[in-house]
Amino acid sequence: MTLTETDYGLDAAEIRNTLTECSVEVLESMFYCGVLGPTEELDHPYHRYAISITGSWEGEFAMGMTEEAAAMLAANFAGLDGEADADQMAEVLSELSNILCGAALSRLNRNGIFHLSSPYALALMPEGGHRIAVELEEGVLQATLRLGPVA
Amino acid sequence: MSTHLLVVDDSPAMRKMITRVIEMSGFELASLDQASDGAEALGILRQKQVDLVLTDINMPRMTGEELLREMSGDGVLKKIPVVVISTDATDARMHQMMELGARGYVVKPFQPASLRNELERVMEIAQ
């Protein structure tokens, strides 16, 4: 995606690199999940969550992932021996989207003050924005950050 | 000395994760209570012994920022040290929370050891 005036002067590569770095750090440190590296984007991620951003910047963060990735991350985070149920999975994926969004914004604008909405489920991943995807030990995680007023 | 700890976070998954990490870290706990927002935390603080509060910022009903304001305006509660745990690592937010009386700040994502170290550091100073 090319740089636009809605990116608050940030370079598109910087945004994508930050999203990737945060994803690796968050997944490895708190979800005990190895990240194999960048991968092709998912066309239709199975689980999708978003967070609205207000404050110093406006925008929207969205996260999507495959069913395998969601099951593994939920079990790891919750410390389960077996599989997470649907409620546990929703709780954990909401928290993951919150941590990823907060970590990325803090790195992109250390002097900003941000207000994040509670995570909400999405029917579809949003169009546009800066998108990355990483391959996990099991499955794929995709993250998108759109900066600027959201219609 | 064992600590009566109160964990405040609106995410049940996060509360469970923090509880598990603290229990496994070897941090000396006398008890661990949980609250889902600042208002519930205030209720517990006024009823039970709490030596240390670990709170998120962004919560419905009463935020961590509002909890700190309430505690700092209460002659008894203002003596209880508060550690903030948040995804928000901006200088502006950290400065704001420390100005409101927080004694420590842990940024998510965190390593289990760093959480334990921060809790122990704050308790050592408080004693």
Tab-separated table of C-alpha atoms in Angstrom:
chain	number	residue	atom	x	y	z
A	1	MET	CA	0.000	0.000	0.000
A	2	THR	CA	1.324	3.486	-0.750
A	3	LEU	CA	1.783	6.151	1.879
A	4	THR	CA	-1.271	8.306	2.329
A	5	GLU	CA	-2.081	11.329	4.434
A	6	THR	CA	-4.088	9.073	6.716
A	7	ASP	CA	-0.939	7.314	7.926
A	8	TYR	CA	0.122	10.195	10.172
A	9	GLY	CA	3.387	10.560	8.294
A	10	LEU	CA	4.496	6.973	8.856
A	11	ASP	CA	6.183	4.906	6.207
A	12	ALA	CA	4.189	1.869	5.057
A	13	ALA	CA	7.188	-0.443	5.534
A	14	GLU	CA	7.643	0.832	9.094
A	15	ILE	CA	4.034	-0.002	9.900
A	16	ARG	CA	4.283	-3.492	8.455
A	17	ASN	CA	7.636	-4.184	10.129
A	18	THR	CA	6.234	-3.056	13.461
A	19	LEU	CA	3.176	-5.279	13.080
A	20	THR	CA	5.408	-8.238	12.272
A	21	GLU	CA	7.824	-7.594	15.148
A	22	CYS	CA	4.994	-7.199	17.633
A	23	SER	CA	3.294	-10.362	16.415
A	24	VAL	CA	6.479	-12.390	16.870
A	25	GLU	CA	7.214	-10.960	20.309
A	26	VAL	CA	3.677	-11.307	21.635
A	27	LEU	CA	3.148	-14.818	20.318
A	28	GLU	CA	6.488	-16.097	21.565
A	29	SER	CA	6.492	-14.449	24.997
A	30	MET	CA	2.867	-14.795	26.109
A	31	PHE	CA	1.365	-17.472	23.883
A	32	TYR	CA	4.352	-19.841	23.836
A	33	CYS	CA	4.088	-20.131	20.079
A	34	GLY	CA	6.950	-20.180	17.628
A	35	VAL	CA	6.670	-18.000	14.524
A	36	LEU	CA	8.157	-19.536	11.389
A	37	GLY	CA	8.156	-16.308	9.375
A	38	PRO	CA	6.158	-14.131	6.986
A	39	THR	CA	3.773	-15.937	4.684
A	40	GLU	CA	1.159	-15.338	2.040
A	41	GLU	CA	-1.954	-13.587	3.265
A	42	LEU	CA	-5.028	-15.551	4.167
A	43	ASP	CA	-7.945	-14.984	1.880
A	44	HIS	CA	-10.563	-15.990	4.405
A	45	PRO	CA	-9.335	-16.241	7.995
A	46	TYR	CA	-11.691	-18.278	10.164
A	47	HIS	CA	-11.528	-16.126	13.324
A	48	ARG	CA	-11.614	-12.332	12.982
A	49	TYR	CA	-11.486	-9.610	15.628
A	50	ALA	CA	-11.098	-5.841	15.428
A	51	ILE	CA	-10.441	-2.890	17.735
A	52	SER	CA	-11.349	0.742	17.097
A	53	ILE	CA	-8.623	3.268	17.865
A	54	THR	CA	-9.253	6.827	19.072
A	55	GLY	CA	-7.125	9.399	20.843
A	56	SER	CA	-3.921	10.782	19.340
A	57	TRP	CA	-4.663	8.753	16.227
A	58	GLU	CA	-7.836	7.234	14.816
A	59	GLY	CA	-8.085	3.956	13.015
A	60	GLU	CA	-8.841	0.282	13.260
A	61	PHE	CA	-6.794	-2.801	14.015
A	62	ALA	CA	-7.976	-6.186	12.789
A	63	MET	CA	-6.658	-9.687	13.326
A	64	GLY	CA	-7.589	-12.926	11.610
A	65	MET	CA	-6.355	-16.468	11.918
A	66	THR	CA	-6.931	-20.033	10.917
A	67	GLU	CA	-8.817	-22.476	13.097
A	68	GLU	CA	-5.617	-24.418	13.883
A	69	ALA	CA	-3.811	-21.290	15.008
A	70	ALA	CA	-6.736	-20.165	17.160
A	71	ALA	CA	-7.013	-23.538	18.892
A	72	MET	CA	-3.291	-23.704	19.648
A	73	LEU	CA	-3.006	-20.122	20.912
A	74	ALA	CA	-6.084	-20.407	23.116
A	75	ALA	CA	-4.860	-23.633	24.712
A	76	ASN	CA	-1.344	-22.249	25.263
A	77	PHE	CA	-2.500	-18.963	26.767
A	78	ALA	CA	-5.080	-20.576	29.037
A	79	GLY	CA	-2.661	-23.302	30.113
A	80	LEU	CA	-4.998	-26.068	28.976
A	81	ASP	CA	-3.954	-29.652	28.412
A	82	GLY	CA	-6.870	-30.229	26.047
A	83	GLU	CA	-8.701	-28.045	23.567
A	84	ALA	CA	-10.217	-24.666	24.438
A	85	ASP	CA	-13.977	-24.362	24.147
A	86	ALA	CA	-15.622	-21.617	22.099
A	87	ASP	CA	-15.889	-19.165	25.014
A	88	GLN	CA	-12.281	-19.666	26.071
A	89	MET	CA	-11.171	-19.225	22.474
A	90	ALA	CA	-13.102	-15.978	22.124
A	91	GLU	CA	-11.650	-14.629	25.394
A	92	VAL	CA	-8.090	-15.455	24.404
A	93	LEU	CA	-8.346	-14.161	20.849
A	94	SER	CA	-9.881	-10.921	22.104
A	95	GLU	CA	-6.969	-10.489	24.487
A	96	LEU	CA	-4.447	-11.310	21.769
A	97	SER	CA	-5.918	-8.654	19.486
A	98	ASN	CA	-5.806	-6.155	22.355
A	99	ILE	CA	-2.157	-6.881	23.145
A	100	LEU	CA	-1.104	-6.781	19.491
A	101	CYS	CA	-2.897	-3.516	18.825
A	102	GLY	CA	-1.561	-1.825	21.949
A	103	ALA	CA	1.988	-2.992	21.364
A	104	ALA	CA	2.025	-1.819	17.749
A	105	LEU	CA	0.591	1.621	18.512
A	106	SER	CA	2.990	2.166	21.408
A	107	ARG	CA	5.938	1.492	19.139
A	108	LEU	CA	4.671	3.610	16.276
A	109	ASN	CA	3.913	6.622	18.482
A	110	ARG	CA	5.593	6.613	21.892
A	111	ASN	CA	4.205	10.027	22.744
A	112	GLY	CA	0.601	9.271	21.838
A	113	ILE	CA	-2.351	8.606	24.107
A	114	PHE	CA	-4.677	5.976	22.673
A	115	HIS	CA	-8.082	4.690	23.635
A	116	LEU	CA	-8.879	1.202	22.412
A	117	SER	CA	-12.389	-0.202	22.157
A	118	SER	CA	-13.168	-3.644	23.472
A	119	PRO	CA	-12.349	-6.220	20.785
A	120	TYR	CA	-15.314	-7.188	18.610
A	121	ALA	CA	-15.858	-10.042	16.189
A	122	LEU	CA	-15.796	-9.242	12.476
A	123	ALA	CA	-17.765	-10.891	9.713
A	124	LEU	CA	-15.012	-10.133	7.192
A	125	MET	CA	-11.497	-8.730	7.352
A	126	PRO	CA	-11.545	-5.023	6.431
A	127	GLU	CA	-10.399	-3.788	3.051
A	128	GLY	CA	-7.258	-1.670	2.845
A	129	GLY	CA	-4.820	-0.814	5.582
A	130	HIS	CA	-1.371	-2.244	6.141
A	131	ARG	CA	-1.470	-6.010	6.271
A	132	ILE	CA	0.953	-8.679	7.388
A	133	ALA	CA	0.673	-12.447	7.812
A	134	VAL	CA	2.940	-14.806	9.728
A	135	GLU	CA	3.117	-18.582	9.663
A	136	LEU	CA	2.932	-20.208	13.083
A	137	GLU	CA	3.825	-23.712	14.222
A	138	GLU	CA	0.200	-24.451	13.458
A	139	GLY	CA	-1.763	-22.177	11.158
A	140	VAL	CA	-1.470	-18.543	10.114
A	141	LEU	CA	-2.121	-15.190	11.795
A	142	GLN	CA	-2.945	-12.060	9.836
A	143	ALA	CA	-2.952	-8.503	11.203
A	144	THR	CA	-4.135	-5.273	9.592
A	145	LEU	CA	-3.702	-1.704	10.786
A	146	ARG	CA	-5.642	1.109	9.165
A	147	LEU	CA	-4.705	4.595	10.348
A	148	GLY	CA	-6.896	7.607	9.823
A	149	PRO	CA	-10.599	8.265	10.341
A	150	VAL	CA	-12.652	5.143	9.691
A	151	ALA	CA	-15.863	5.702	7.763
B	1	MET	CA	6.784	-11.839	53.475
B	2	SER	CA	3.719	-13.201	51.695
B	3	THR	CA	1.558	-10.761	49.770
B	4	HIS	CA	-2.211	-10.338	49.537
B	5	LEU	CA	-2.507	-9.502	45.830
B	6	LEU	CA	-5.465	-8.103	43.890
B	7	VAL	CA	-5.444	-8.578	40.092
B	8	VAL	CA	-7.740	-6.211	38.148
B	9	ASP	CA	-8.393	-6.879	34.455
B	10	ASP	CA	-11.602	-7.042	32.413
B	11	SER	CA	-10.339	-10.025	30.429
B	12	PRO	CA	-11.051	-13.341	32.207
B	13	ALA	CA	-8.383	-14.979	30.060
B	14	MET	CA	-5.812	-12.388	31.080
B	15	ARG	CA	-6.679	-12.700	34.775
B	16	LYS	CA	-6.235	-16.452	34.579
B	17	MET	CA	-2.961	-16.106	32.704
B	18	ILE	CA	-1.553	-13.560	35.172
B	19	THR	CA	-2.653	-15.699	38.107
B	20	ARG	CA	-0.989	-18.764	36.653
B	21	VAL	CA	2.230	-16.913	35.861
B	22	ILE	CA	2.457	-15.401	39.352
B	23	GLU	CA	1.721	-18.692	41.084
B	24	MET	CA	4.346	-20.487	38.999
B	25	SER	CA	6.932	-17.730	39.352
B	26	GLY	CA	7.578	-18.348	43.030
B	27	PHE	CA	6.291	-14.928	44.090
B	28	GLU	CA	5.206	-15.358	47.710
B	29	LEU	CA	1.429	-15.094	47.833
B	30	ALA	CA	-0.745	-15.075	50.931
B	31	SER	CA	-3.892	-14.689	48.818
B	32	LEU	CA	-4.913	-13.650	45.329
B	33	ASP	CA	-8.205	-11.924	44.560
B	34	GLN	CA	-9.517	-10.891	41.162
B	35	ALA	CA	-11.696	-8.023	39.942
B	36	SER	CA	-13.002	-7.299	36.461
B	37	ASP	CA	-12.853	-3.484	36.729
B	38	GLY	CA	-11.955	-0.640	39.052
B	39	ALA	CA	-15.345	-0.522	40.756
B	40	GLU	CA	-15.217	-4.184	41.733
B	41	ALA	CA	-11.626	-3.676	42.864
B	42	LEU	CA	-12.641	-0.812	45.161
B	43	GLY	CA	-15.255	-3.045	46.762
B	44	ILE	CA	-12.653	-5.698	47.503
B	45	LEU	CA	-10.118	-3.137	48.729
B	46	ARG	CA	-12.645	-1.828	51.257
B	47	GLN	CA	-13.529	-5.294	52.541
B	48	LYS	CA	-10.374	-7.367	52.530
B	49	GLN	CA	-6.692	-7.048	53.269
B	50	VAL	CA	-4.794	-6.210	50.083
B	51	ASP	CA	-1.049	-5.464	50.076
B	52	LEU	CA	-0.566	-4.900	46.362
B	53	VAL	CA	-2.807	-4.120	43.359
B	54	LEU	CA	-1.947	-5.164	39.804
B	55	THR	CA	-4.303	-3.399	37.406
B	56	ASP	CA	-5.007	-3.019	33.728
B	57	ILE	CA	-5.909	0.469	32.433
B	58	ASN	CA	-8.536	0.048	29.745
B	59	MET	CA	-11.600	-1.450	31.440
B	60	PRO	CA	-15.354	-0.765	31.255
B	61	ARG	CA	-17.285	0.872	34.118
B	62	MET	CA	-14.173	2.074	35.973
B	63	THR	CA	-10.743	2.234	34.313
B	64	GLY	CA	-7.381	1.707	35.965
B	65	GLU	CA	-6.813	5.438	35.764
B	66	GLU	CA	-10.050	6.094	37.665
B	67	LEU	CA	-9.164	3.415	40.202
B	68	LEU	CA	-5.842	5.141	40.878
B	69	ARG	CA	-7.616	8.490	41.317
B	70	GLU	CA	-10.082	6.954	43.787
B	71	MET	CA	-7.314	5.250	45.746
B	72	SER	CA	-5.130	8.356	45.896
B	73	GLY	CA	-8.067	10.301	47.361
B	74	ASP	CA	-8.644	7.769	50.126
B	75	GLY	CA	-6.474	8.069	53.233
B	76	VAL	CA	-6.252	4.303	53.712
B	77	LEU	CA	-6.205	3.025	50.144
B	78	LYS	CA	-3.527	5.443	48.950
B	79	LYS	CA	-0.985	3.513	51.039
B	80	ILE	CA	-1.489	0.345	48.991
B	81	PRO	CA	1.035	0.154	46.152
B	82	VAL	CA	-0.334	-0.216	42.632
B	83	VAL	CA	1.427	-1.754	39.638
B	84	VAL	CA	-0.100	-1.060	36.235
B	85	ILE	CA	-0.075	-3.816	33.612
B	86	SER	CA	-0.993	-2.667	30.119
B	87	THR	CA	-0.396	-3.022	26.427
B	88	ASP	CA	0.077	0.753	26.346
B	89	ALA	CA	3.805	1.403	26.418
B	90	THR	CA	3.684	5.045	25.363
B	91	ASP	CA	5.753	7.463	27.430
B	92	ALA	CA	2.727	9.687	27.837
B	93	ARG	CA	0.585	6.940	29.388
B	94	MET	CA	3.352	5.638	31.654
B	95	HIS	CA	4.057	9.162	32.889
B	96	GLN	CA	0.352	9.764	33.460
B	97	MET	CA	-0.096	6.618	35.530
B	98	MET	CA	3.016	7.232	37.630
B	99	GLU	CA	1.834	10.798	38.258
B	100	LEU	CA	-1.444	9.355	39.525
B	101	GLY	CA	0.448	7.270	42.069
B	102	ALA	CA	1.322	3.972	40.378
B	103	ARG	CA	4.548	2.541	41.809
B	104	GLY	CA	5.330	0.199	38.921
B	105	TYR	CA	4.458	-0.493	35.299
B	106	VAL	CA	4.559	-3.768	33.357
B	107	VAL	CA	4.069	-3.724	29.603
B	108	LYS	CA	2.285	-6.531	27.760
B	109	PRO	CA	3.774	-8.601	26.269
B	110	PHE	CA	5.879	-9.469	29.267
B	111	GLN	CA	8.171	-12.267	30.308
B	112	PRO	CA	7.025	-14.063	33.493
B	113	ALA	CA	10.289	-13.161	35.227
B	114	SER	CA	9.858	-9.471	34.505
B	115	LEU	CA	6.384	-9.473	36.083
B	116	ARG	CA	7.654	-11.189	39.219
B	117	ASN	CA	10.658	-8.836	39.435
B	118	GLU	CA	8.468	-5.762	39.195
B	119	LEU	CA	6.054	-7.017	41.868
B	120	GLU	CA	8.965	-7.853	44.186
B	121	ARG	CA	10.651	-4.501	43.541
B	122	VAL	CA	7.521	-2.575	44.419
B	123	MET	CA	6.848	-4.647	47.542
B	124	GLU	CA	10.421	-4.194	48.774
B	125	ILE	CA	10.115	-0.423	48.464
B	126	ALA	CA	6.688	-0.458	50.132
B	127	GLN	CA	8.048	-2.321	53.128
